[in-house]
Coordinates of C-alpha atoms and ligand atoms in Angstrom, one line a residue:
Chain A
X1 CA 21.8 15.4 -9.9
X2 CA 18.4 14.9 -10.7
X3 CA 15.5 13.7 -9.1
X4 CA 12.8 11.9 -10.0
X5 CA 9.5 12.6 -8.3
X6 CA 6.1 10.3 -8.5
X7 CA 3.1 12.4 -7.5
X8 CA 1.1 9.4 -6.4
X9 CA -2.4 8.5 -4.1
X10 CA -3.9 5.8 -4.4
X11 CA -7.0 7.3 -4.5
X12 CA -8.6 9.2 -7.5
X13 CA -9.5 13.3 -7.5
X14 CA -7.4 14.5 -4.3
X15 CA -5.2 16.2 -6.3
X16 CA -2.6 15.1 -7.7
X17 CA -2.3 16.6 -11.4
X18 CA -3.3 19.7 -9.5
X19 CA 0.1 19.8 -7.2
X20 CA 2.0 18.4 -10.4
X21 CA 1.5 21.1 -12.4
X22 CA 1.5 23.4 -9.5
X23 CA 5.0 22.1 -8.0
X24 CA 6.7 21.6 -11.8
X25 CA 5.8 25.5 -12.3
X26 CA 6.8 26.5 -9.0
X27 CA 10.1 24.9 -9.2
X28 CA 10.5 26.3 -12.7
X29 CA 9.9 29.4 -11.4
X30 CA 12.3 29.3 -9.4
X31 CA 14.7 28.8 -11.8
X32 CA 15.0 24.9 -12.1
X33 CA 15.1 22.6 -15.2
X34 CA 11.8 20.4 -14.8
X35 CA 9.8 18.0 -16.9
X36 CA 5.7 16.8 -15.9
X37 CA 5.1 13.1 -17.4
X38 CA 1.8 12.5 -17.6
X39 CA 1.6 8.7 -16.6
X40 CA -2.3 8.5 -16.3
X41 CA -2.3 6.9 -20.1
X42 CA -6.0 6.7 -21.6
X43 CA -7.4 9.5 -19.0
X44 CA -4.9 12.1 -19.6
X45 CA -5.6 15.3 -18.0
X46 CA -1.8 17.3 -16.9
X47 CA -1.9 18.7 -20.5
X48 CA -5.2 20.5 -19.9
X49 CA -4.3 21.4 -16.6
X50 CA -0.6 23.1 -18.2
X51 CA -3.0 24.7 -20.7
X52 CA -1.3 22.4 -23.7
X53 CA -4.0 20.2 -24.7
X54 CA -3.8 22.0 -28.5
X55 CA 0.0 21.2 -29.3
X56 CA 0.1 17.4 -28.1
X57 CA 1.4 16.0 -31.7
X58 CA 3.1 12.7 -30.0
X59 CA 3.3 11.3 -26.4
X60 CA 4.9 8.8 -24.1
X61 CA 3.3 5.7 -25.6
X62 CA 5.1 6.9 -28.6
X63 CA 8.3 7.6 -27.2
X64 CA 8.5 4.0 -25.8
X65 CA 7.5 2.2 -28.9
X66 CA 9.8 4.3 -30.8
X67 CA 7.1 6.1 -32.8
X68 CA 8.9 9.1 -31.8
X69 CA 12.2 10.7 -30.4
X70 CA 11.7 12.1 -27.0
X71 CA 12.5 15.4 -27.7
X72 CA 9.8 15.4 -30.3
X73 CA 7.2 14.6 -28.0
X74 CA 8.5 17.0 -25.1
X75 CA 6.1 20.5 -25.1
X76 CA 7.4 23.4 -23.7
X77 CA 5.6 25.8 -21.7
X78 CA 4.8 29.0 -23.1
X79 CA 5.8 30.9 -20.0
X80 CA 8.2 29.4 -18.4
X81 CA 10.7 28.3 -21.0
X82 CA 12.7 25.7 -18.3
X83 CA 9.5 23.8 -17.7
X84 CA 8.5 20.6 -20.1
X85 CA 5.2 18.3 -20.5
X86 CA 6.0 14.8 -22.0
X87 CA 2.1 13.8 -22.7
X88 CA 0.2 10.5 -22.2
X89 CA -1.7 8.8 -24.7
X90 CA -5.7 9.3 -24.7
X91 CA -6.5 6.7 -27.1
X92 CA -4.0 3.8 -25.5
X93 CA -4.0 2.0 -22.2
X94 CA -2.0 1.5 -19.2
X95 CA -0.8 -1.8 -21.1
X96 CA 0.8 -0.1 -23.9
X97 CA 3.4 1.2 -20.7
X98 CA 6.4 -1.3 -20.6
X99 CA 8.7 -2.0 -18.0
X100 CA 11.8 -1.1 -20.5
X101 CA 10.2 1.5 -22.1
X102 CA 9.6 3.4 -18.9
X103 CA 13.1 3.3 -17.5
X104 CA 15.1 4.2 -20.8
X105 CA 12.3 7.5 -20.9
X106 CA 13.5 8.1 -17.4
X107 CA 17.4 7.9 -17.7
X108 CA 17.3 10.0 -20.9
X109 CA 15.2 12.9 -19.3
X110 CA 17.4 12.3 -16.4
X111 CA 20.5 13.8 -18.3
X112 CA 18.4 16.8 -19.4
X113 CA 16.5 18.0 -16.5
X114 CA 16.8 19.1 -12.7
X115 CA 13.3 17.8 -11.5
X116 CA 11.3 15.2 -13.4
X117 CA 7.5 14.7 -12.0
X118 CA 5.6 12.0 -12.9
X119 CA 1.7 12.5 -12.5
X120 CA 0.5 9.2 -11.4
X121 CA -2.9 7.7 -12.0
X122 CA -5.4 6.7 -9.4
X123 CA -5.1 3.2 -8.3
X124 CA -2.4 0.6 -7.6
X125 CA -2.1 -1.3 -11.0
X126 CA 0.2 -0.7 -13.9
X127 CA 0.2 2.5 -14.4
X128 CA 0.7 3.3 -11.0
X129 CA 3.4 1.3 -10.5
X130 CA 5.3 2.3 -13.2
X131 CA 4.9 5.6 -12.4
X132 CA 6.9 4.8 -8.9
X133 CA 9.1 2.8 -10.5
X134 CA 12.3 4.8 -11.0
X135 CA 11.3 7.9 -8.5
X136 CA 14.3 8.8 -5.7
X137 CA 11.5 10.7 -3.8
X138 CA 7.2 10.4 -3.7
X139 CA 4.9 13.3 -3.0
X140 CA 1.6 11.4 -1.5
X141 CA -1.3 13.3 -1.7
X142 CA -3.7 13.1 0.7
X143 CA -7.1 14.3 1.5
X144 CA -8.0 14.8 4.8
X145 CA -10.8 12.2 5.6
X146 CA -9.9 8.2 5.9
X147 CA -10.4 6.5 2.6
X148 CA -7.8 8.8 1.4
X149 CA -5.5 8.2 3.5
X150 CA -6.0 4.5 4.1
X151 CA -5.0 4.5 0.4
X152 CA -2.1 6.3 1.2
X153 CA -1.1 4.0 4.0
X154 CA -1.5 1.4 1.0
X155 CA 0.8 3.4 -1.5
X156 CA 3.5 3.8 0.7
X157 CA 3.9 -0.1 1.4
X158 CA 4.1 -0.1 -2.6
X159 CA 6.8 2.7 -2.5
X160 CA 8.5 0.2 -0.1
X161 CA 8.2 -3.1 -2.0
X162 CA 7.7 -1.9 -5.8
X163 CA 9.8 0.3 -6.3
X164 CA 13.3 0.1 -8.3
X165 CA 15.1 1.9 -5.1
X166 CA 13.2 -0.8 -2.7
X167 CA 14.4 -3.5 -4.9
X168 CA 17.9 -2.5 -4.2
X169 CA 17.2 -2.3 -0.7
X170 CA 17.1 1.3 -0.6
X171 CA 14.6 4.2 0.4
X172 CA 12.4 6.4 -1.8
X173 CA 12.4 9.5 0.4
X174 CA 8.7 10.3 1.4
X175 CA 6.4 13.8 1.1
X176 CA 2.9 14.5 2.7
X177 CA 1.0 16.8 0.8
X178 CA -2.4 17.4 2.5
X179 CA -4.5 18.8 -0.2
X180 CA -7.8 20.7 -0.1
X181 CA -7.8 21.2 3.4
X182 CA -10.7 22.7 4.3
X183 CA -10.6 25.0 7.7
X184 CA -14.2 25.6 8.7
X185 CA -14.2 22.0 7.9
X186 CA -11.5 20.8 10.0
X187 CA -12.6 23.4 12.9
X188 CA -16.3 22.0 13.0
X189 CA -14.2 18.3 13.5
X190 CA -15.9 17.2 9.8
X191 CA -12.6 16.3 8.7
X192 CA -9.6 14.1 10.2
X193 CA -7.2 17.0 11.9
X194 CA -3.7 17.0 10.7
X195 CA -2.4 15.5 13.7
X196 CA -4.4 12.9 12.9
X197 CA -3.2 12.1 9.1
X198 CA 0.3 12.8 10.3
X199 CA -0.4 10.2 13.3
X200 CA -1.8 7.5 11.0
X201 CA 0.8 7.8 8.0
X202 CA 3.7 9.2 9.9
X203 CA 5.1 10.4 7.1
X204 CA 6.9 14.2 7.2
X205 CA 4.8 16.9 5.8
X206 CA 5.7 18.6 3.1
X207 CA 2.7 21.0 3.0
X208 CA -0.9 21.8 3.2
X209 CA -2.7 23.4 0.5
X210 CA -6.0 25.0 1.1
X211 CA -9.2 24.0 -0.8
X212 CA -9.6 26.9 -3.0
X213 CA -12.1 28.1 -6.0
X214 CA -8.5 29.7 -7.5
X215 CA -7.5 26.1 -8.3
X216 CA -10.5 25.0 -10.2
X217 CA -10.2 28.8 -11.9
X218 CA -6.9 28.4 -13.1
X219 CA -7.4 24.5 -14.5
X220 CA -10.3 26.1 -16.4
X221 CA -7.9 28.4 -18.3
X222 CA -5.3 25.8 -18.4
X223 CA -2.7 26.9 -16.1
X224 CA -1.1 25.6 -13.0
X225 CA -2.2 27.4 -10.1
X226 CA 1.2 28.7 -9.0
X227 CA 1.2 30.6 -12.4
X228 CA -2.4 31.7 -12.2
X229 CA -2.3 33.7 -9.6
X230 CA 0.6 33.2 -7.6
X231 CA -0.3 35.2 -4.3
X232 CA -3.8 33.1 -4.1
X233 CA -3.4 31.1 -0.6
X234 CA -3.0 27.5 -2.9
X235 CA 0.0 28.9 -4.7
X236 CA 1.6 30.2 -2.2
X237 CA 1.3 27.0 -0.2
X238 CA 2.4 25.0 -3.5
X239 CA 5.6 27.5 -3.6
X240 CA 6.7 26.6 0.1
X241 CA 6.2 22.9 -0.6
X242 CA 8.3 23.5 -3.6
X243 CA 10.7 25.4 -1.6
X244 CA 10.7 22.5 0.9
X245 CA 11.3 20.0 -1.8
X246 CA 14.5 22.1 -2.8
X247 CA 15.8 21.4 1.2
X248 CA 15.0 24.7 2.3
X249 CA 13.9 25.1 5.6
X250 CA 10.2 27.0 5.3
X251 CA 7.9 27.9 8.5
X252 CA 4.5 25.0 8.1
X253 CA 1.6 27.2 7.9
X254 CA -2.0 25.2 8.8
X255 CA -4.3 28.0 6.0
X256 CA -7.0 29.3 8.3
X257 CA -10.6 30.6 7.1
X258 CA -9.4 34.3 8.5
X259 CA -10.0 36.3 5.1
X260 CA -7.6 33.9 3.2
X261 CA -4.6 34.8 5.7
X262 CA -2.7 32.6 6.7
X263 CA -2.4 32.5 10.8
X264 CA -1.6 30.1 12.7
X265 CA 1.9 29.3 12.9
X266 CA 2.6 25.5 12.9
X267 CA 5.5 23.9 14.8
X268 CA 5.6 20.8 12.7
X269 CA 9.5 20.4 10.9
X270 CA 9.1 20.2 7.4
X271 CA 9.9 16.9 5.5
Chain B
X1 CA 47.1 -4.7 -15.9
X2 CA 45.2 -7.4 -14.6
X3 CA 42.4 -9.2 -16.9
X4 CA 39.0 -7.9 -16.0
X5 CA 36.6 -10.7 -16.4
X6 CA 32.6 -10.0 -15.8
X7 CA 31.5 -12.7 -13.5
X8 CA 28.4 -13.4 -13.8
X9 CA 26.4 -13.4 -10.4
X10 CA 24.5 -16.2 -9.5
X11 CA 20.6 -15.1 -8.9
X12 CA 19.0 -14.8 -5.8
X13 CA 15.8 -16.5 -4.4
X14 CA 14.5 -16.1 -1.1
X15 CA 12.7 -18.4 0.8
X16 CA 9.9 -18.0 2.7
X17 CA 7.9 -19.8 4.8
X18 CA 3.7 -19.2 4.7
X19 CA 1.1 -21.1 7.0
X20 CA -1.5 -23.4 4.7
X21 CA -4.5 -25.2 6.3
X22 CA -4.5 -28.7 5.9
X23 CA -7.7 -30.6 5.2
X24 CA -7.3 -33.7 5.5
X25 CA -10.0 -36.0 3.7
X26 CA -11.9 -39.1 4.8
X27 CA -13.4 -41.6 3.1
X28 CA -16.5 -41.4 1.7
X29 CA -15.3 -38.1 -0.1
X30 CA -18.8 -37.8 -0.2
X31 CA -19.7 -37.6 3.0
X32 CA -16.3 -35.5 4.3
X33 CA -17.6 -32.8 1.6
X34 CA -21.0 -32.2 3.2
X35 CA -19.0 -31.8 6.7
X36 CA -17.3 -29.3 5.2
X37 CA -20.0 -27.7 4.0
X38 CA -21.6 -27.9 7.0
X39 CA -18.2 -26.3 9.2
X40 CA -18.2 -23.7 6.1
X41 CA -21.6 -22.2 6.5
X42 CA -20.4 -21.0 10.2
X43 CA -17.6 -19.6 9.1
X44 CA -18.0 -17.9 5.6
X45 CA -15.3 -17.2 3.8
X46 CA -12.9 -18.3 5.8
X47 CA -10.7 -20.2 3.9
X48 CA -10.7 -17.4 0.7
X49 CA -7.7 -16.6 -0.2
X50 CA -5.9 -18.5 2.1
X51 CA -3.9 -21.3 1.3
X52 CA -4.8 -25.2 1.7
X53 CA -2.6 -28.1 1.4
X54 CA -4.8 -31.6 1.0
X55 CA -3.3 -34.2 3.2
X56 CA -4.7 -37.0 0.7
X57 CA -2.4 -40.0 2.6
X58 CA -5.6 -41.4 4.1
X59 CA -7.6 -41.5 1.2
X60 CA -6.8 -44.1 -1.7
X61 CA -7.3 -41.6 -4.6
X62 CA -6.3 -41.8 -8.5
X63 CA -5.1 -38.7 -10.2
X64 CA -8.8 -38.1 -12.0
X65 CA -10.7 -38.6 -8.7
X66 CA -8.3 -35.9 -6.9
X67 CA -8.4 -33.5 -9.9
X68 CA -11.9 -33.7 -9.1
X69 CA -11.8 -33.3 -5.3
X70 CA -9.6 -30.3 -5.9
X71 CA -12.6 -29.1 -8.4
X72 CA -15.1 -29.4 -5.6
X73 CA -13.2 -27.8 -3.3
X74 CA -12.6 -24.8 -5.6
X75 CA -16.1 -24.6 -6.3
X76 CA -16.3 -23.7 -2.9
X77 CA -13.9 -21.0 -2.8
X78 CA -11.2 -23.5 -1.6
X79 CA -7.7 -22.8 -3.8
X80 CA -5.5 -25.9 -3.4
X81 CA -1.8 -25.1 -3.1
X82 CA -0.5 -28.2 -2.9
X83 CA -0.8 -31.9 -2.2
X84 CA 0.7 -34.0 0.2
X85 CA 1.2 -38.1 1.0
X86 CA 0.5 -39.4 -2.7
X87 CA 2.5 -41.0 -4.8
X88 CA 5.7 -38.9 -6.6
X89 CA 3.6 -40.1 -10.2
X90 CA 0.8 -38.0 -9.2
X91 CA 3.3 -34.5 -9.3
X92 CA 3.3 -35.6 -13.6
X93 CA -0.5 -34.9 -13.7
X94 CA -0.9 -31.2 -13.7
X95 CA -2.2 -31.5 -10.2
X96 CA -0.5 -29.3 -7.7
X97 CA 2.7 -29.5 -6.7
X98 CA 3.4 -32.3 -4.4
X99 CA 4.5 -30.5 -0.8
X100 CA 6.4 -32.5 1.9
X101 CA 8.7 -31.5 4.9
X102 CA 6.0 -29.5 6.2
X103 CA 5.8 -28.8 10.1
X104 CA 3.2 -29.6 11.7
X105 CA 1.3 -27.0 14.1
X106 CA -1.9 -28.1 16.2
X107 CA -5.1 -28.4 14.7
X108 CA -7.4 -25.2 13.8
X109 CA -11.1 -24.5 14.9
X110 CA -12.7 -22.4 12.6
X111 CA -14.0 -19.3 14.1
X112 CA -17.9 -19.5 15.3
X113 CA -17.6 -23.0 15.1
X114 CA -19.0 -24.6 18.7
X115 CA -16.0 -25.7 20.3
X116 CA -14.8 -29.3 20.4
X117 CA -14.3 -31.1 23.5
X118 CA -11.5 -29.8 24.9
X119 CA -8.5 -32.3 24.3
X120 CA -5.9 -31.3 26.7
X121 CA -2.9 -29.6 24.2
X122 CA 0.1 -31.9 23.9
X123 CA 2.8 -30.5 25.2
X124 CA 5.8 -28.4 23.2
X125 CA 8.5 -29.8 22.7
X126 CA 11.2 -27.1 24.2
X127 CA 12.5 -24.5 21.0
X128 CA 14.6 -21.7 20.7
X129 CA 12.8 -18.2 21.9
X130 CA 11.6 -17.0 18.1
X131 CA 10.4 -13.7 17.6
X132 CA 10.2 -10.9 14.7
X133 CA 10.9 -7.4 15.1
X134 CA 9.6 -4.8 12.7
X135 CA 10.7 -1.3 12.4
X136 CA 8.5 0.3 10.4
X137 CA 5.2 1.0 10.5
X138 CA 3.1 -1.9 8.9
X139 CA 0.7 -0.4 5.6
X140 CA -2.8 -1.0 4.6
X141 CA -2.4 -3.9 2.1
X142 CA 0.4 -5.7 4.0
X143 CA 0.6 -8.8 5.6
X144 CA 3.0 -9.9 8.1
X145 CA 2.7 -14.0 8.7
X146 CA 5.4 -15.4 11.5
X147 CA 4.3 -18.5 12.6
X148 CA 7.2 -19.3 14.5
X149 CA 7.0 -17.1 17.0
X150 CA 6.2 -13.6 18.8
X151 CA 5.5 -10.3 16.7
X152 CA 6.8 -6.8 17.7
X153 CA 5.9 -3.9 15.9
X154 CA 7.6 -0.5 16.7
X155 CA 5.5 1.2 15.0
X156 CA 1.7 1.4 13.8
X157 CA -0.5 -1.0 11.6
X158 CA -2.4 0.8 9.4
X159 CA -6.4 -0.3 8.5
X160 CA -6.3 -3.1 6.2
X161 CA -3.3 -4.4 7.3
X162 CA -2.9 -7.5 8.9
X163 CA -0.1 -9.3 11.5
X164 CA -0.6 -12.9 11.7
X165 CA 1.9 -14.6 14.7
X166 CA 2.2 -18.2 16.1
X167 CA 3.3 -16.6 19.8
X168 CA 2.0 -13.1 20.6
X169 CA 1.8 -9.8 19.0
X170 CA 3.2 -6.5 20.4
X171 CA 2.3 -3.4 18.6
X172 CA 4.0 0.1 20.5
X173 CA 2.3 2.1 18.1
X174 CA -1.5 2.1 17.0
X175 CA -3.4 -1.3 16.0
X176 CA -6.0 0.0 13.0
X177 CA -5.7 -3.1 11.0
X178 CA -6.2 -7.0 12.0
X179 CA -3.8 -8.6 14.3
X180 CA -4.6 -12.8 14.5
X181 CA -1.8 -14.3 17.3
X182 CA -1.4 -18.0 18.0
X183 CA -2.5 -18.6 14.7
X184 CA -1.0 -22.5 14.8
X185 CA -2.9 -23.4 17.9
X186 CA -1.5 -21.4 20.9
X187 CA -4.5 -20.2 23.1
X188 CA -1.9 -18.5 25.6
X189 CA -0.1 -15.9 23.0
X190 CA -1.8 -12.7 23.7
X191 CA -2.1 -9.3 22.0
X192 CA -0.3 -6.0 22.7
X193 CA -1.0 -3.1 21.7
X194 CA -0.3 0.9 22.9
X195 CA -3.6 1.5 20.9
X196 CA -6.1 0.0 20.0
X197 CA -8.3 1.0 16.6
X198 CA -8.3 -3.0 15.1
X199 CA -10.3 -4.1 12.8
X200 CA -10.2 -7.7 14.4
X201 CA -8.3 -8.9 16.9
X202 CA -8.1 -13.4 16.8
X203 CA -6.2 -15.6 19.3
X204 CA -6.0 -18.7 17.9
X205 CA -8.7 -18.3 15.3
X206 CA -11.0 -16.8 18.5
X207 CA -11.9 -13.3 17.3
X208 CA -14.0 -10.0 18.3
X209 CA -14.1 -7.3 15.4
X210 CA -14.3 -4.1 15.3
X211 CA -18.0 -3.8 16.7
X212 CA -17.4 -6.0 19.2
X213 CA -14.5 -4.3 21.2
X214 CA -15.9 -2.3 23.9
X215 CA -15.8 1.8 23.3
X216 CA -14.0 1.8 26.8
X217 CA -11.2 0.5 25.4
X218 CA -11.2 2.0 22.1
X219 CA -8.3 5.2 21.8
X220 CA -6.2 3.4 24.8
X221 CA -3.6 0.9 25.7
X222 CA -4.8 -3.0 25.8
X223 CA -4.5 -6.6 25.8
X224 CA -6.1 -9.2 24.5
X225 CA -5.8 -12.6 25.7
X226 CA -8.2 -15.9 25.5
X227 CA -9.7 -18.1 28.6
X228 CA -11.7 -20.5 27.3
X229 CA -13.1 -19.9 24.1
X230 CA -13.6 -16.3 24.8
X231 CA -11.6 -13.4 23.9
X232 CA -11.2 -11.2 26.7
X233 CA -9.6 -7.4 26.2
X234 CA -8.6 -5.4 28.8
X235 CA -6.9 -1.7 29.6
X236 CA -3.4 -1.6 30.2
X237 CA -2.2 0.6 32.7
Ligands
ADP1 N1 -6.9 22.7 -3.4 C1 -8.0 22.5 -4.2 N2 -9.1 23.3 -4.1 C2 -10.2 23.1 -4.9 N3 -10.2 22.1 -5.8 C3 -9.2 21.3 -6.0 C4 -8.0 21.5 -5.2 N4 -7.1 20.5 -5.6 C5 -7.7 19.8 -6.6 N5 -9.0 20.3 -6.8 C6 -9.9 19.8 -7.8 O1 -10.2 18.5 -7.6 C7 -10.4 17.8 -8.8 C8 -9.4 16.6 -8.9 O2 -8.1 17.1 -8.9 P1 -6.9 16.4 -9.7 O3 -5.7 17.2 -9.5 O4 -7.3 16.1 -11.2 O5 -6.9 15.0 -8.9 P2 -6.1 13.6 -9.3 O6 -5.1 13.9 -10.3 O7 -5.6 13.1 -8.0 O8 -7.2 12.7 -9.8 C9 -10.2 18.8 -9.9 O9 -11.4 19.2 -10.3 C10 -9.4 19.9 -9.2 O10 -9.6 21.1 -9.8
MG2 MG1 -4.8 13.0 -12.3

């Protein structure tokens, strides 16, 4: 069966086209049918970050008004063959996204892929909304200090009222993702521990993914970090998380600033 | 084989009750305006966002002149949600809806305001035990109003979120947001929490924010409760 995913925040720039592209080619790696929708219409970015900003001829917008057939405006990756991008609009805005439109995109893609991720914008209008829509499961990705995660807090009461599932008085399954943890950081006590996120959102964990120059090096030439360079400490965090997603049962590792090893063992149970 | 016939489901509302403050005009208008204005500047903002009912029954008033009322009040931030004791003709006028059935709750002091001489509280009459019991933890952005009665909260509620109870509130996890008990006149409820981080704490309308909780108390278990008109907090232990 597939599921449906919303990568979602609240907040803008903690991460979340990052860990799209980075989960959607991890799980694709690993074998699995996936497709990245870009939701964050007129700010697109998940098609620079999958390196296919040069063959976007249609997207979404167009799907939904019937500009174009869905399969026209699906790009797939030039390295992993089982992994898809359905573009967002750059020159439209988060008003051209209809209720209708949405869902029928999602049921169709629904038949034809394993995992379908939908990169949500910042914010808690329109477009983020209808990017939580139809999702069985949201990956909320945090930052550790407290704006970020007060808006958090604020997009899981949204997963719990807005959403399709919540309507018919049923759960979306919820993921922490911690994102650009910073250890010398969190050791000097500049940043919230994460005890302390887990504490305030108690939400399960499904992973903690260093703060690393690797991820801006691999957005710059267009390619999800888990592809990059997969044994960099962010990709291999972004593969357990992905691993986690899949059920499996993978050892929480807190990244420590110890030459990029990862240490200390963490006794947290995964989502 | 039997027939199949697609029976069409009747749709759902749900009801809901909400608490509105009532003003309640005087004649001269005039005159009740500038004590508004007055009861406003100590309390700023109180009233934005929140709903008011106008209790127009002892003011003679035609449609126009309330339509303007309504237009004064809004020029002060005031949103009128309804009207109540005119005449059903007025409901035709593009006013607000005309509101009746509503239950009455003691009057409100608005926060900062000096207090009034003390009336002693009418008694209430005897009611069922009421209380609400939530499960989950409350997020920023939500709002939790249950007039009739106590609050429990299982789990935490987050910054920017808000529980607002006629009886008392009981939070086992952490209190980051605002928690306002005896919010329809009821100096006795009190305020639980396993926690406290709150951004304000009220008993009826009474409040201390953030700044004003002693760092003492802050990371621990507390009450709060009210004698007099001040808001005391202590450790529980
Ligand atoms: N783990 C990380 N380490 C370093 N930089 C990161 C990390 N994750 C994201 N970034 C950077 O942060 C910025 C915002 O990330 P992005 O994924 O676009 O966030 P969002 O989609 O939530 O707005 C980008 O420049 C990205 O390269
Ligand atoms: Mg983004």
């Amino acid at each position: 069966m597939a599921q449906v995913l919303v990568v979602t925040s609240g907040k803008g720039g903690v991460g979340k086209t990052t860990s799209t592209a980075a989960l959607g080619a991890a799980l694709a790696h690993d074998g699995e049918k996936v497709v990245v929708i870009d939701f964050d219409v007129g700010l697109r970015n998940l098609d620079l970050v999958m390196g296919a900003e040069r063959r976007v001829v249609f997207d979404l917008i167009n799907v939904i008004h019937g500009v174009a057939k869905l399969h026209q405006a699906l790009i797939r990756d030039k390295r992993l063959e089982n992994l898809c991008l359905l573009p967002a609009s750059q020159t439209r805005d988060k008003d051209a996204l209809t209720e209708e439109g949405v869902a029928a995109v999602i049921a169709e893609l629904r038949t034809k892929f394993d995992w379908i991720i939908c990169d949500s914008p910042a914010g808690i209008e329109r477009g983020a909304t209808l990017a939580m829509r139809h999702a069985d499961a949201a990956i909320i990705v945090t930052n550790p200090e407290v704006s970020s995660v007060r808006d958090s807090d604020r997009i899981i009461g949204l997963l719990d009222s807005k959403t399709a599932k919540a309507e018919r008085g049923e759960r979306v399954e919820k993921h922490l993702l911690i994102t650009r943890y910073h250890s010398s950081r969190a050791a000097r006590g500049e940043m919230l521990s994460i005890d302390d996120v887990l504490e305030i959102l108690s939400t399960p964990l499904l992973g903690i993914i260093p703060e690393s120059e690797e991820v801006l090096r691999a957005s710059n030439i267009g390619s999800p970090v888990t592809l990059c360079n997969a044994l960099s400490a962010p990709a291999r965090a972004y593969f357990d998380a992905a691993r986690r997603l899949k059920g499996d049962k993978v050892p929480m590792i807190v990244p420590s600033d110890n030459r990029g090893i990862f240490n200390k063992l963490f006794g947290r149970k995964a989502a | 084989m039997s027939s199949v016939h697609v029976q069409r489901r009747s749709m759902m509302f749900r009801a809901r009750s909400f608490m509105a403050f009532v003003f309640t005009p005087q004649p001269p208008i005039v005159e009740w305006l500038t004590e508004l204005d007055a009861s406003l500047e100590r309390s700023t903002g109180f009233f934005v966002g929140h709903p008011v009912v106008l209790d127009l029954a002892g003011v003679q008033l035609s449609a126009p002149a309330i339509a303007h009322l309504i237009a004064n009040l809004e020029e002060r931030k005031i949103r009128v949600l309804g009207i109540e004791g005119v005449e059903p003709e007025v409901g035709e006028t593009g006013l607000p809806p005309i509101l009746r059935g509503g239950r009455g709750t003691r009057s409100f002091e608005l926060p900062e305001s000096q207090p009034a001489a003390a009336e002693p509280p009418a008694p209430l009459p005897p009611q069922k035990p009421a209380s609400l019991m939530i499960e989950d933890p409350v997020r920023s952005g939500q709002s939790v109003v249950f007039i009739d009665g106590d609050v429990t909260v299982l789990g935490s509620v987050g910054s920017g979120a808000e529980i607002v109870a006629g009886g008392s509130i009981h939070i086992y996890g952490t209190l980051r947001g605002r928690a306002m008990a005896g919010a329809a006149g009821n100096a006795r409820a009190r305020i639980f929490c396993h926690r406290v981080e709150a951004e304000l704490l009220a008993i009826n309308s009474y409040y201390k924010t953030a700044e004003d909780i002693e760092d003492s108390l802050r990371h621990g278990p507390a009450q709060a409760w009210l004698e007099g008109d001040v808001l005391k907090m202590a450790a529980l232990n």
